[in-house]
Coordinates of C-alpha atoms and ligand atoms in Angstrom, one line a residue:
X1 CA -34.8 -15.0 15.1
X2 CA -33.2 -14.3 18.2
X3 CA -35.2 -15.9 21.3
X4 CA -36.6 -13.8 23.7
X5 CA -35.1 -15.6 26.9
X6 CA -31.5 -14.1 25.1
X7 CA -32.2 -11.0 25.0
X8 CA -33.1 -10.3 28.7
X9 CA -31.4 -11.4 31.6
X10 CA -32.1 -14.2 34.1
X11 CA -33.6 -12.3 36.7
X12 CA -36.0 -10.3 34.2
X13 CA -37.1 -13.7 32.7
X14 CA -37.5 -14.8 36.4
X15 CA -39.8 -12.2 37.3
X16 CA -42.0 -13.2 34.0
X17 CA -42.0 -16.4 34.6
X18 CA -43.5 -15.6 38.1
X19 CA -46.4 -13.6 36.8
X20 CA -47.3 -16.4 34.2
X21 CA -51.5 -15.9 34.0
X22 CA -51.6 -14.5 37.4
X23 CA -53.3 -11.8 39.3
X24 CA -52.6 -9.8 42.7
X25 CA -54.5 -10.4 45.5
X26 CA -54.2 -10.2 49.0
X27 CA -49.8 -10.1 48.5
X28 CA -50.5 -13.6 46.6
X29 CA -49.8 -14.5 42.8
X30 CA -53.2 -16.5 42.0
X31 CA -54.1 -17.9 38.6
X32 CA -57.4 -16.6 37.0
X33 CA -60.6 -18.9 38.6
X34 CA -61.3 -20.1 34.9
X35 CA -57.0 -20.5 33.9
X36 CA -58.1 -18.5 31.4
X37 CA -55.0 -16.4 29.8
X38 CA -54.2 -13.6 27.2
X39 CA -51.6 -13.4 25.0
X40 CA -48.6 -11.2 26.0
X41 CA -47.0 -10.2 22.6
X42 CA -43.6 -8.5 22.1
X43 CA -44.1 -6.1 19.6
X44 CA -40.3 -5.6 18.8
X45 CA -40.2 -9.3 17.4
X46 CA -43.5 -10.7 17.2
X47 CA -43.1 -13.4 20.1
X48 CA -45.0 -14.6 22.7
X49 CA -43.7 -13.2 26.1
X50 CA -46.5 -15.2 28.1
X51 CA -49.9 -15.1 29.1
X52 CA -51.9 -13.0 31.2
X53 CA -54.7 -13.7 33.4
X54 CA -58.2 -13.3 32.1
X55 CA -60.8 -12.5 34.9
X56 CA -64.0 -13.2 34.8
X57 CA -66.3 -11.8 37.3
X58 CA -65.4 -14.6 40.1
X59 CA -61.6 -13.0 39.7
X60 CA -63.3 -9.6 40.1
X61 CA -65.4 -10.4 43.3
X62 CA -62.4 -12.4 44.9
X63 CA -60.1 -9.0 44.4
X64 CA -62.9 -6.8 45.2
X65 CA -63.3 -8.9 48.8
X66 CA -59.7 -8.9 49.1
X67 CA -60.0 -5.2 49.1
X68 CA -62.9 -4.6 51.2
X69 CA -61.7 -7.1 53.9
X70 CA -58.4 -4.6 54.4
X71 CA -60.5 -1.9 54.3
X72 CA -61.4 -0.9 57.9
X73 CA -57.7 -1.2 59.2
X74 CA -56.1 0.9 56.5
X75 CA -58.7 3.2 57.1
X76 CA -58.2 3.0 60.9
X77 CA -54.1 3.2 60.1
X78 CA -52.4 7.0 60.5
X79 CA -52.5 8.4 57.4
X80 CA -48.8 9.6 58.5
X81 CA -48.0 6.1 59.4
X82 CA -49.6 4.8 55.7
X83 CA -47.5 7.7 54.9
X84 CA -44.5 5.7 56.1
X85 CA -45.4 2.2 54.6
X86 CA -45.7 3.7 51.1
X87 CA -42.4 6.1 51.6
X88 CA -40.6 2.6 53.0
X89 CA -42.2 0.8 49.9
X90 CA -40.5 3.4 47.4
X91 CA -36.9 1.8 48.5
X92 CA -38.1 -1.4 47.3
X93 CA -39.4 -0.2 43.6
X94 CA -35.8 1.8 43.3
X95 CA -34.1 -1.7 43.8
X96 CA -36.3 -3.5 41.3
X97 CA -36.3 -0.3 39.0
X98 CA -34.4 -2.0 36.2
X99 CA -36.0 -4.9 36.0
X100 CA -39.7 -3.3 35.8
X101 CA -38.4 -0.6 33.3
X102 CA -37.0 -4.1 31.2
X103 CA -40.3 -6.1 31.4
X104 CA -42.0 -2.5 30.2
X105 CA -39.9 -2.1 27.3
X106 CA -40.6 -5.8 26.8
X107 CA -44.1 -5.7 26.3
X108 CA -44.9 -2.1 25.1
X109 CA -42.0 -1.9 23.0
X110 CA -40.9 1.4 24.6
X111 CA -37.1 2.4 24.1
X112 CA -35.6 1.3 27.6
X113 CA -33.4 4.2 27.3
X114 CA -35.6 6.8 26.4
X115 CA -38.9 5.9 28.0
X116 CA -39.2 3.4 30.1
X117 CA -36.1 4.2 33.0
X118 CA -37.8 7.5 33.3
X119 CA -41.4 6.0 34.2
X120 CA -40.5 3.6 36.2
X121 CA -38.5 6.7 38.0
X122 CA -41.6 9.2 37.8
X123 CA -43.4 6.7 39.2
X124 CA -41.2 6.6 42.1
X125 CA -41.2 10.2 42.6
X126 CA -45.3 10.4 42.4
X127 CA -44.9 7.9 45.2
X128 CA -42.9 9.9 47.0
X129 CA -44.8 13.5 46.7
X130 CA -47.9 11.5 48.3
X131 CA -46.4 10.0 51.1
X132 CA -44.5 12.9 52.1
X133 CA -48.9 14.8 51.7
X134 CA -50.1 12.8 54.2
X135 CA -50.6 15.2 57.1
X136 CA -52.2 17.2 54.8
X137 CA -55.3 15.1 54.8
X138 CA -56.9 17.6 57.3
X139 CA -59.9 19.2 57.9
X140 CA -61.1 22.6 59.3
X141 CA -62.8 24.2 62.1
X142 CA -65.9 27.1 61.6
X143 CA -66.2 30.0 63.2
X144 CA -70.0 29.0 64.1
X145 CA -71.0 29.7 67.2
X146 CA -69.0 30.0 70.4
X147 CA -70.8 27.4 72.1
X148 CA -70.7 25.1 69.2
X149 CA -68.0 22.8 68.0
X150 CA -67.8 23.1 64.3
X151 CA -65.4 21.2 61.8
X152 CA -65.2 19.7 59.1
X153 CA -63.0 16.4 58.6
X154 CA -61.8 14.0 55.4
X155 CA -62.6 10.1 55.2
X156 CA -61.6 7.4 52.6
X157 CA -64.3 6.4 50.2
X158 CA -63.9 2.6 50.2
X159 CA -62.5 0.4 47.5
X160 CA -61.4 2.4 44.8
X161 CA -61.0 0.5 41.1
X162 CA -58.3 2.3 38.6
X163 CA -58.5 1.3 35.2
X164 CA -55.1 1.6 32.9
X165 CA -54.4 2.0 29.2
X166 CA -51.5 0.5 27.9
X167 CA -49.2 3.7 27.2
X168 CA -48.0 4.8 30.0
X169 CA -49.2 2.1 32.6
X170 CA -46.9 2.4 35.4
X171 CA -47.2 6.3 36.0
X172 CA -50.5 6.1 35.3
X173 CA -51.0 3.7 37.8
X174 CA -49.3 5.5 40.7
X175 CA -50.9 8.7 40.0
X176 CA -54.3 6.6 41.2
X177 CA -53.4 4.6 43.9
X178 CA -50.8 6.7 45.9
X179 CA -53.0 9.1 46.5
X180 CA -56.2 6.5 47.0
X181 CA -53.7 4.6 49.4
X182 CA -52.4 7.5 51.2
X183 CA -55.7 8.7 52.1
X184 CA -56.9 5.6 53.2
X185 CA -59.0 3.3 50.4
X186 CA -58.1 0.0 49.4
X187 CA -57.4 -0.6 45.4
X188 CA -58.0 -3.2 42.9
X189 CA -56.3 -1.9 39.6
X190 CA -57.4 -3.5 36.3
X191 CA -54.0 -3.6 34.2
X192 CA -54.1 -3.3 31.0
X193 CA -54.3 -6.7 28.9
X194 CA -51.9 -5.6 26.3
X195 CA -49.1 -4.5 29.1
X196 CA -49.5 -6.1 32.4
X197 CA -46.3 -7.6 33.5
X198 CA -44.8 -4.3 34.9
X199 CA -47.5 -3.1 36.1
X200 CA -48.6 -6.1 38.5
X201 CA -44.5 -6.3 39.6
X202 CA -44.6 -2.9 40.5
X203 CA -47.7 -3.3 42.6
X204 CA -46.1 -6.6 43.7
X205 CA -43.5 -5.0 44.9
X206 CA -45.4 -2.1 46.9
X207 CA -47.8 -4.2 48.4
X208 CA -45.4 -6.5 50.0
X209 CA -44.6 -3.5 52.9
X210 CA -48.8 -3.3 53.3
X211 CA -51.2 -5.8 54.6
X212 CA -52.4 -8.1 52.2
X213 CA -55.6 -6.5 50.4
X214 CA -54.6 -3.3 50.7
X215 CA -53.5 -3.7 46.7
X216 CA -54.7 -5.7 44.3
X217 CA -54.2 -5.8 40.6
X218 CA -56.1 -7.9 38.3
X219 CA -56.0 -8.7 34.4
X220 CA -58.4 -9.5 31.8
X221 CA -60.4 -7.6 28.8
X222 CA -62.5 -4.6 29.0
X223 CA -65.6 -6.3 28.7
X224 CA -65.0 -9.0 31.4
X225 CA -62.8 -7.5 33.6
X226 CA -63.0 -3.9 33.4
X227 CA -66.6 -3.9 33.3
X228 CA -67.6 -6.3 35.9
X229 CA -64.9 -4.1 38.2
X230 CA -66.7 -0.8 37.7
X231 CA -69.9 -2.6 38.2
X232 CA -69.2 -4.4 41.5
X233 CA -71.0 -3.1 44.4
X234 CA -68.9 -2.6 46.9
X235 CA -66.7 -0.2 44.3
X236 CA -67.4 3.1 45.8
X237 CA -65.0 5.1 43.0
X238 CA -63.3 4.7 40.1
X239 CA -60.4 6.5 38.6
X240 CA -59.9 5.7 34.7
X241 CA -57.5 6.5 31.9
X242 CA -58.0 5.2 28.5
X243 CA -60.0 6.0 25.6
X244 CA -63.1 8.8 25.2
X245 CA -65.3 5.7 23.9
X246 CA -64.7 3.5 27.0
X247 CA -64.5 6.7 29.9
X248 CA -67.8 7.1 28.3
X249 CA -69.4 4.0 29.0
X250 CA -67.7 4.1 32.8
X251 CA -69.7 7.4 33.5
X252 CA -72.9 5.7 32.5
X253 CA -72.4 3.0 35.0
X254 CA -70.8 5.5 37.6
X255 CA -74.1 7.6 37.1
X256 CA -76.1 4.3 37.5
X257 CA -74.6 3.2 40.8
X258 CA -74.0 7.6 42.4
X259 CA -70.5 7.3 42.5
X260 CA -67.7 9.3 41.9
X261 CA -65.8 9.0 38.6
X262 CA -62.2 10.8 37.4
X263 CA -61.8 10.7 33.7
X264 CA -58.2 11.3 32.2
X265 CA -59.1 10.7 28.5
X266 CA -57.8 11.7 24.5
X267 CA -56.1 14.7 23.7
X268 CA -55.3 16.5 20.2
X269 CA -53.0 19.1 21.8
X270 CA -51.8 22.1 19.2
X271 CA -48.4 24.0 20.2
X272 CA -48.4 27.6 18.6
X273 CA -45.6 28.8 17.3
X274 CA -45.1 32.6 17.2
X275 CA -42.8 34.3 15.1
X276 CA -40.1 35.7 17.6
X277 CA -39.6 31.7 19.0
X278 CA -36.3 30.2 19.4
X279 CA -35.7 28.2 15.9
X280 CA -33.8 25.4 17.8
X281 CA -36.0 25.4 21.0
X282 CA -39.4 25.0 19.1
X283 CA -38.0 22.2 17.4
X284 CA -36.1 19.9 20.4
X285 CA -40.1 21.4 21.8
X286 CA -42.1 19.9 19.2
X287 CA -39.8 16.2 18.9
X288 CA -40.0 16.0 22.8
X289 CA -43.9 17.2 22.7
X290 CA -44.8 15.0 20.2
X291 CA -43.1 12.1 22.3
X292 CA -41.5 10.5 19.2
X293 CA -40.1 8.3 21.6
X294 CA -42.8 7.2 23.0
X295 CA -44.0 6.5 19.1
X296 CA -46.4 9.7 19.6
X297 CA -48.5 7.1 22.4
X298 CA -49.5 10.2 24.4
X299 CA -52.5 11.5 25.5
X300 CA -50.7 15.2 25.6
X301 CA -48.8 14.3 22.6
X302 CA -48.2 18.3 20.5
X303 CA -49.7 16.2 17.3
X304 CA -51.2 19.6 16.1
X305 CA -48.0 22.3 15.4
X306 CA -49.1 25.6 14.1
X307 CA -46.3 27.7 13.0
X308 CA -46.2 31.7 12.2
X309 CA -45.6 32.1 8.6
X310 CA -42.8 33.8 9.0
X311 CA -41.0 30.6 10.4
X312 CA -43.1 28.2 8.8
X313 CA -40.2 26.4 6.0
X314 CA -37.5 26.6 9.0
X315 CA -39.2 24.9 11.5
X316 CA -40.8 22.8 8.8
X317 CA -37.5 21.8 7.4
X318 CA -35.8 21.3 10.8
X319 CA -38.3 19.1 12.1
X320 CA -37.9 17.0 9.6
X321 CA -34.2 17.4 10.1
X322 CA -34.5 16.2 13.6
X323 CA -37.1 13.6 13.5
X324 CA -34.4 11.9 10.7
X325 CA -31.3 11.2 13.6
X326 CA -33.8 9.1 15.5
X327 CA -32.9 5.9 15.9
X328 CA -35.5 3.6 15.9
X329 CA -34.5 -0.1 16.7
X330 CA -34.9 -2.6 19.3
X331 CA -36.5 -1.5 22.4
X332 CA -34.2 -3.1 24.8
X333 CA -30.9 -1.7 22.9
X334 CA -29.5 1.2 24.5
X335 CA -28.4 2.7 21.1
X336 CA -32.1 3.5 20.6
X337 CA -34.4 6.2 20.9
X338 CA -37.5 5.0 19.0
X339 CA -39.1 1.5 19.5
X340 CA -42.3 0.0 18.3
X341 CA -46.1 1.1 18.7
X342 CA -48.3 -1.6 20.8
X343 CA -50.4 -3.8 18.5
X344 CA -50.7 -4.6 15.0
X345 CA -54.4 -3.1 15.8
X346 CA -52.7 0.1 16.8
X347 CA -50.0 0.1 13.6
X348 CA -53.0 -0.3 10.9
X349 CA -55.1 2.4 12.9
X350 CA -52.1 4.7 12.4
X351 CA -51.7 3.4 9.0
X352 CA -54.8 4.3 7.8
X353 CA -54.4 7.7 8.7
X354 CA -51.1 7.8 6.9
X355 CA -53.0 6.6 3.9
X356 CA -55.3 9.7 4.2
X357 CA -53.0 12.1 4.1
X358 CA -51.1 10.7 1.2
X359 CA -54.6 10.7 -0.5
X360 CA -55.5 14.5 0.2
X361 CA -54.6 16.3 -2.6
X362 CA -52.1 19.2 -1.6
X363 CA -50.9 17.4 1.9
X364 CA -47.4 16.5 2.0
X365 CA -46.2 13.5 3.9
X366 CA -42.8 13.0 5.2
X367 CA -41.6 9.7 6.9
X368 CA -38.4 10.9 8.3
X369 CA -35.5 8.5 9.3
X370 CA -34.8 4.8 8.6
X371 CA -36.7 1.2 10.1
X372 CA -34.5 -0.8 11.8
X373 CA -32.9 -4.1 9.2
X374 CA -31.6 -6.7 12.3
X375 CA -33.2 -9.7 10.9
X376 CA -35.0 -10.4 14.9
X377 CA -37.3 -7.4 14.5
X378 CA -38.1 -8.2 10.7
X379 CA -41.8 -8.8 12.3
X380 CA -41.6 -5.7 14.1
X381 CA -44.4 -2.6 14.9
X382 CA -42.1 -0.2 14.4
X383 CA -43.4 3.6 12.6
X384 CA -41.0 6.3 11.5
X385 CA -42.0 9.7 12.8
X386 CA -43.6 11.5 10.0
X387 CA -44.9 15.1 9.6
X388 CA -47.5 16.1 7.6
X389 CA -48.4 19.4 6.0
X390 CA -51.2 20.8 3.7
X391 CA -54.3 19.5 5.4
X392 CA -57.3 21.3 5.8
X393 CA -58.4 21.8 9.4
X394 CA -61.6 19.7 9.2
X395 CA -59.2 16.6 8.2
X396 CA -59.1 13.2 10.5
X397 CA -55.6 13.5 10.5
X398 CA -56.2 17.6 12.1
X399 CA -59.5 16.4 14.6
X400 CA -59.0 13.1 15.6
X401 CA -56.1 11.7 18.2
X402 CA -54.2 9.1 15.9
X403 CA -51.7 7.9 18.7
X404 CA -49.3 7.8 16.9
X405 CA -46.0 9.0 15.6
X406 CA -47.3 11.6 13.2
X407 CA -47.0 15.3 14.0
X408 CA -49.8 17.8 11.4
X409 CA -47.9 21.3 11.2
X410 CA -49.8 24.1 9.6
X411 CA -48.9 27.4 9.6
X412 CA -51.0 30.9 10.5
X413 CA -51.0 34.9 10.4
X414 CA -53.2 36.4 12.7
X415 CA -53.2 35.5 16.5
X416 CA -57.3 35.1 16.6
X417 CA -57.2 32.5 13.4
X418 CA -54.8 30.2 15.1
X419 CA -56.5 30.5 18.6
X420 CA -59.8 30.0 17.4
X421 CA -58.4 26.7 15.0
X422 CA -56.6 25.4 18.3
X423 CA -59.2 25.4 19.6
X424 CA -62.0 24.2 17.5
X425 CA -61.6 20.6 19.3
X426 CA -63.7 18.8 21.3
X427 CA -60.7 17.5 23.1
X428 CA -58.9 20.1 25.6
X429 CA -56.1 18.2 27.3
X430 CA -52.8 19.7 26.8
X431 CA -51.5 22.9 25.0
X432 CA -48.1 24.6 24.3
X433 CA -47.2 28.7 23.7
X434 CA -43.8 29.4 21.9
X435 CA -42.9 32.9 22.0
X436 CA -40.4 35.0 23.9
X437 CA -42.9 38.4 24.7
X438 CA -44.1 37.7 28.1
X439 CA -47.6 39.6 27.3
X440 CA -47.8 37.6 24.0
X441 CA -47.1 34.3 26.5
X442 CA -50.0 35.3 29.0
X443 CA -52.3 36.4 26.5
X444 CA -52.3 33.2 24.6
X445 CA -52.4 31.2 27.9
X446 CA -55.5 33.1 28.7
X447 CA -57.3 32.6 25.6
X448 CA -56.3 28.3 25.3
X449 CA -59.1 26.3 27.0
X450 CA -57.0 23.0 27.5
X451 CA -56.3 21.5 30.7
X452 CA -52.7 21.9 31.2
X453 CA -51.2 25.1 28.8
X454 CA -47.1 25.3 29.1
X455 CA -45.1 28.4 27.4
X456 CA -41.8 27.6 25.4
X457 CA -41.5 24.1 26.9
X458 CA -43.3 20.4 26.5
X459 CA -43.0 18.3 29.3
X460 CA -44.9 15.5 30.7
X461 CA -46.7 15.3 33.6
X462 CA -45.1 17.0 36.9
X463 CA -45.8 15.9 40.4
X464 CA -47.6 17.9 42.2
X465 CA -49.0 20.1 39.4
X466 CA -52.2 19.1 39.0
X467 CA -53.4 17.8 35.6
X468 CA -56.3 17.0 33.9
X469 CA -58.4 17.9 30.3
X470 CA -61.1 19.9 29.9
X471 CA -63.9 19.5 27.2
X472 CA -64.7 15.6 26.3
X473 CA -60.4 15.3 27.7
X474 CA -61.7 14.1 30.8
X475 CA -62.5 15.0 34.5
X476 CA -61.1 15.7 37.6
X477 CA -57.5 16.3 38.6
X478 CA -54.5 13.9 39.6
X479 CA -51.1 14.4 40.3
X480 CA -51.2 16.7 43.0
X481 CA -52.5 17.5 46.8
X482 CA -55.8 18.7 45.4
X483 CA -55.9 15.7 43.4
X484 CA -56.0 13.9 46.6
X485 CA -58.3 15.5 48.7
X486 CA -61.0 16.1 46.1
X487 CA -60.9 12.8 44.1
X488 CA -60.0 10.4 46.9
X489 CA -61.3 11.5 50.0
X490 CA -64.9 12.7 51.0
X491 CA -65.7 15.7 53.2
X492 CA -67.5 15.3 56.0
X493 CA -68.9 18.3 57.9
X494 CA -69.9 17.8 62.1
X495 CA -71.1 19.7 65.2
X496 CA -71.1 19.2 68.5
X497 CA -72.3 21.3 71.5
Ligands
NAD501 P1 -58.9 1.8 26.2 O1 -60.0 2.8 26.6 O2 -59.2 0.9 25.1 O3 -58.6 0.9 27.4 C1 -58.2 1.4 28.7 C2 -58.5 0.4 29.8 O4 -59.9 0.2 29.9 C3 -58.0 -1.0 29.5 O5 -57.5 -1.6 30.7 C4 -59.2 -1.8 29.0 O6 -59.2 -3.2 29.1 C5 -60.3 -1.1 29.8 N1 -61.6 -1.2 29.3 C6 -62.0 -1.4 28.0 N2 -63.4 -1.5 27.9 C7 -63.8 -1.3 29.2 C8 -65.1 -1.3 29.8 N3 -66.2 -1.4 29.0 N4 -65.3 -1.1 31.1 C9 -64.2 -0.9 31.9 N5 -62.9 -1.0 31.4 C10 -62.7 -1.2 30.1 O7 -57.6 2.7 26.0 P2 -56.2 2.2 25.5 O8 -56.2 1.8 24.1 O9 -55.7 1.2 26.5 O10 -55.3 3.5 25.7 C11 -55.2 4.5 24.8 C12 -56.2 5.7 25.2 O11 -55.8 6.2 26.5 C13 -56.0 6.9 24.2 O12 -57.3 7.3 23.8 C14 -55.3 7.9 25.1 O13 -55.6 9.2 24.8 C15 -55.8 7.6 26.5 N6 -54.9 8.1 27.5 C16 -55.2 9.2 28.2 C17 -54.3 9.8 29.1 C18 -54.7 11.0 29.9 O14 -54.0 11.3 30.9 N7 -55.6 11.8 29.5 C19 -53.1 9.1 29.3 C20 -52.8 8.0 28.6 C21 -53.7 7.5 27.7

């Protein structure tokens, strides 16, 4: 077994050490009121990284002061000069970049190479879109009446709480509080337990260029933490991501208390083939779509391929093909491109739906490529990326959002069948279009009802295009200017003779 503390270097274990069973508040590192912790598990190797704070509701109501006491002077700051803090602050996160994106691959078990450089860098770069939108945060004037002054202008709501999911946590995070910031709230973000370190070093790092409250991050569970968060009074919004299950519950208390909610939740996102599509394009499409890197843990993740008969065995075949020179290994190795899922929990959830599809009679499931054999990640989560085929449409395996590394492909014939089956979900996050007839493109686009529809490509999210699901897939918009104004500021009309 090869010790943790060997495999990173001094200044990442220094930066661990720091956050030992700590939250954010007020710019200060503060154990949990209780000293209760979490476990912080490696998933590559099984070990204990450390321990996370576990707040109770005395951790909540300190952060949630903390917050509120900042309040009126961010508020009262320029937005352009908040503008400038936050653009200032983005200096800071590109000199720590390689240490958060080592501490993520540490304890999501994210391939630094593939996944976790490039979200500590779109993180940045979400950063930056919103602090170069703060003079945008204007209002209008009304053509009411001559001798009457009308306009309309945009205020902060107050303390704003943004609730994370492991997966993703650091862009996830920034797509809520840049904008919150920039226009003006105060946050308290509730990191996810199974993830935290990165995410309260990044915010450590952003919130030492702001006055002390204006961030705060704090960790526990869902129940203790999370909860008591969304139910604290003086939480005038909260901005979620994370499961259908637990967005539901948030709206019920949102609805309770009249405030606003934004919901970013599952996705079961189908990518339909045509028969004219680029062989080699639908399939570097439909590995980068179904975020195999990421171990498939993405909301937006293609994990429904339908394919045109015609192309069905080639693409098929190719995938397969592809999926095979992955390398999955240890997260922190640069030689890999696959690392491990989250949890145990996680592994025997994807598991089971593994074991599903090998019991269906008909299905065909392929585990493509080989686990890693170095003996220090013998206890580790790791999944090959397997594609199955042969399911009927009403399987789990078809409906439900596995999160995980396993991609259904089914194949069609007629354009209205395979619209109509993508789109016999509840879920309506993300879709893809491959085809190369521009009318065939917009026509499909039309007909998709998913949040975010993209034609012959799969990326991720991009700053300053706003996204967001439709159907149970969530609510509201983030990553963009609209995202701002509508989800983080309130309009407030005036008049004045
Ligand atoms: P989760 O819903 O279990 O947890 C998300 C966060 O909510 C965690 O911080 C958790 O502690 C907290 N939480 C749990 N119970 C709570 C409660 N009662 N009140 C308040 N907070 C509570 O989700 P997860 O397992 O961390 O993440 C995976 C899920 O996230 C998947 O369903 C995935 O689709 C979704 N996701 C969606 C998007 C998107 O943009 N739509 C992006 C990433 C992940």
């Amino acid at each position: 077994m090869i010790d943790i503390a060997t495999r990173i270097n001094p200044a990442v274990s220094a930066v661990i050490s720091q956050l030992q069973g700590r939250h954010l508040i007020a710019n200060e590192l503060v154990p949990a009121a209780a000293g209760a912790t979490l476990d912080v598990i490696d998933p590559a190797t099984g070990q204990l990284i450390g321990v996370a704070p576990a707040a109770q509701s005395k951790d909540v109501a300190r952060a949630v002061g903390a917050a509120v006491a900042a309040y009126p002077g961010w508020a009262a700051t320029p937005a352009r000069q908040r503008g400038k803090l936050i653009a200032d602050a983005i200096h800071r996160l590109a000199d720590h970049a390689e240490i958060i994106a080592t501490v993520l691959a540490l304890e999501t078990g994210k391939a630094i190479r593939t996944e976790c450089r490039g979200e500590v860098t779109t993180a940045i770069d979400i950063a930056a879109m919103y602090a170069g939108l703060a003079s945008e945060l204007k209002g209008e004037t009304l053509p009411f009446d001559p001798q009457i002054l009308a306009y309309t202008s945009r205020e902060p709501l107050g303390v704003v709480a943004a609730i994370l999911p492991w997966n993703v946590p650091l862009v996830l995070m920034m797509l809520k509080i840049a904008p919150a910031l920039i226009a003006g709230n105060t946050v308290v973000v509730k990191a996810s337990e199974e993830a935290p370190f990165a995410t309260i070093e990044m915010a450590r790092q952003l919130a030492e260029l702001l006055p002390a409250g204006v961030i705060n991050v704090i960790c526990g569970t869902g129940r203790d933490c999370g909860a008591a968060l969304v139910e604290h009074p003086a939480v005038a919004k909260v901005t979620f991501t994370g499961s259908q299950a637990v967005g539901e519950l948030i709206y019920q208390t949102a609805a309770r208390k009249i405030i606003p909610v934004s919901l970013e939740l599952g996705g079961k996102s189908p990518m339909i083939v045509y028969g004219d599509a680029d062989l080699a394009r639908v399939v570097a499409g439909a590995i980068a779509g179904m975020r195999f890197t990421r171990q498939g843990q993405s909301c937006t993740a293609a994990s429904r391929i339908y394919v045109h008969a015609s192309l069905f065995d080639a693409v098929f075949a190719a995938l397969q093909e592809a999926a095979a020179k992955l390398v999955i290994g240890d997260p922190l190795d640069e030689a890999t491109d696959i690392g491990t899922v989250i949890s145990q929990r996680q592994k025997a959830r994807i598991e089971s739906y593994l074991a599903i599809g090998e019991r269906t009679a008909g299905a065909k499931v392929m585990r493509c490529g080989e686990l890693p054999r170095a003996g220090h990640l013998t206890d580790g989560l790791f999944l090959q990326p397997t594609i199955v085929t042969g399911l009927n449409e009403d399987s789990p395996l078809m409906r439900e959002e596995i999160f995980g590394p396993v991609v259904c492909i089914q194949s069609w014939d007629e354009e209205d069948d395979v619209i109509a089956r993508a789109n016999d979900s509840e879920l309506g996050l993300a879709a893809t279009v491959w085809t190369h007839d521009l009318r065939t493109a917009l026509r499909a686009v039309r007909r998709i009802d998913a949040g975010y529809v993209q034609v012959n490509q799969n990326l991720t999210i991009q700053p300053n295009l706003s996204y967001g699901g439709f159907k149970k897939s969530g609510l509201g918009k983030e990553a963009s200017l609209e995202a701002m104004l509508e989800h983080f500021t309130r309009k407030k009309p005036s008049s004045s003779t």
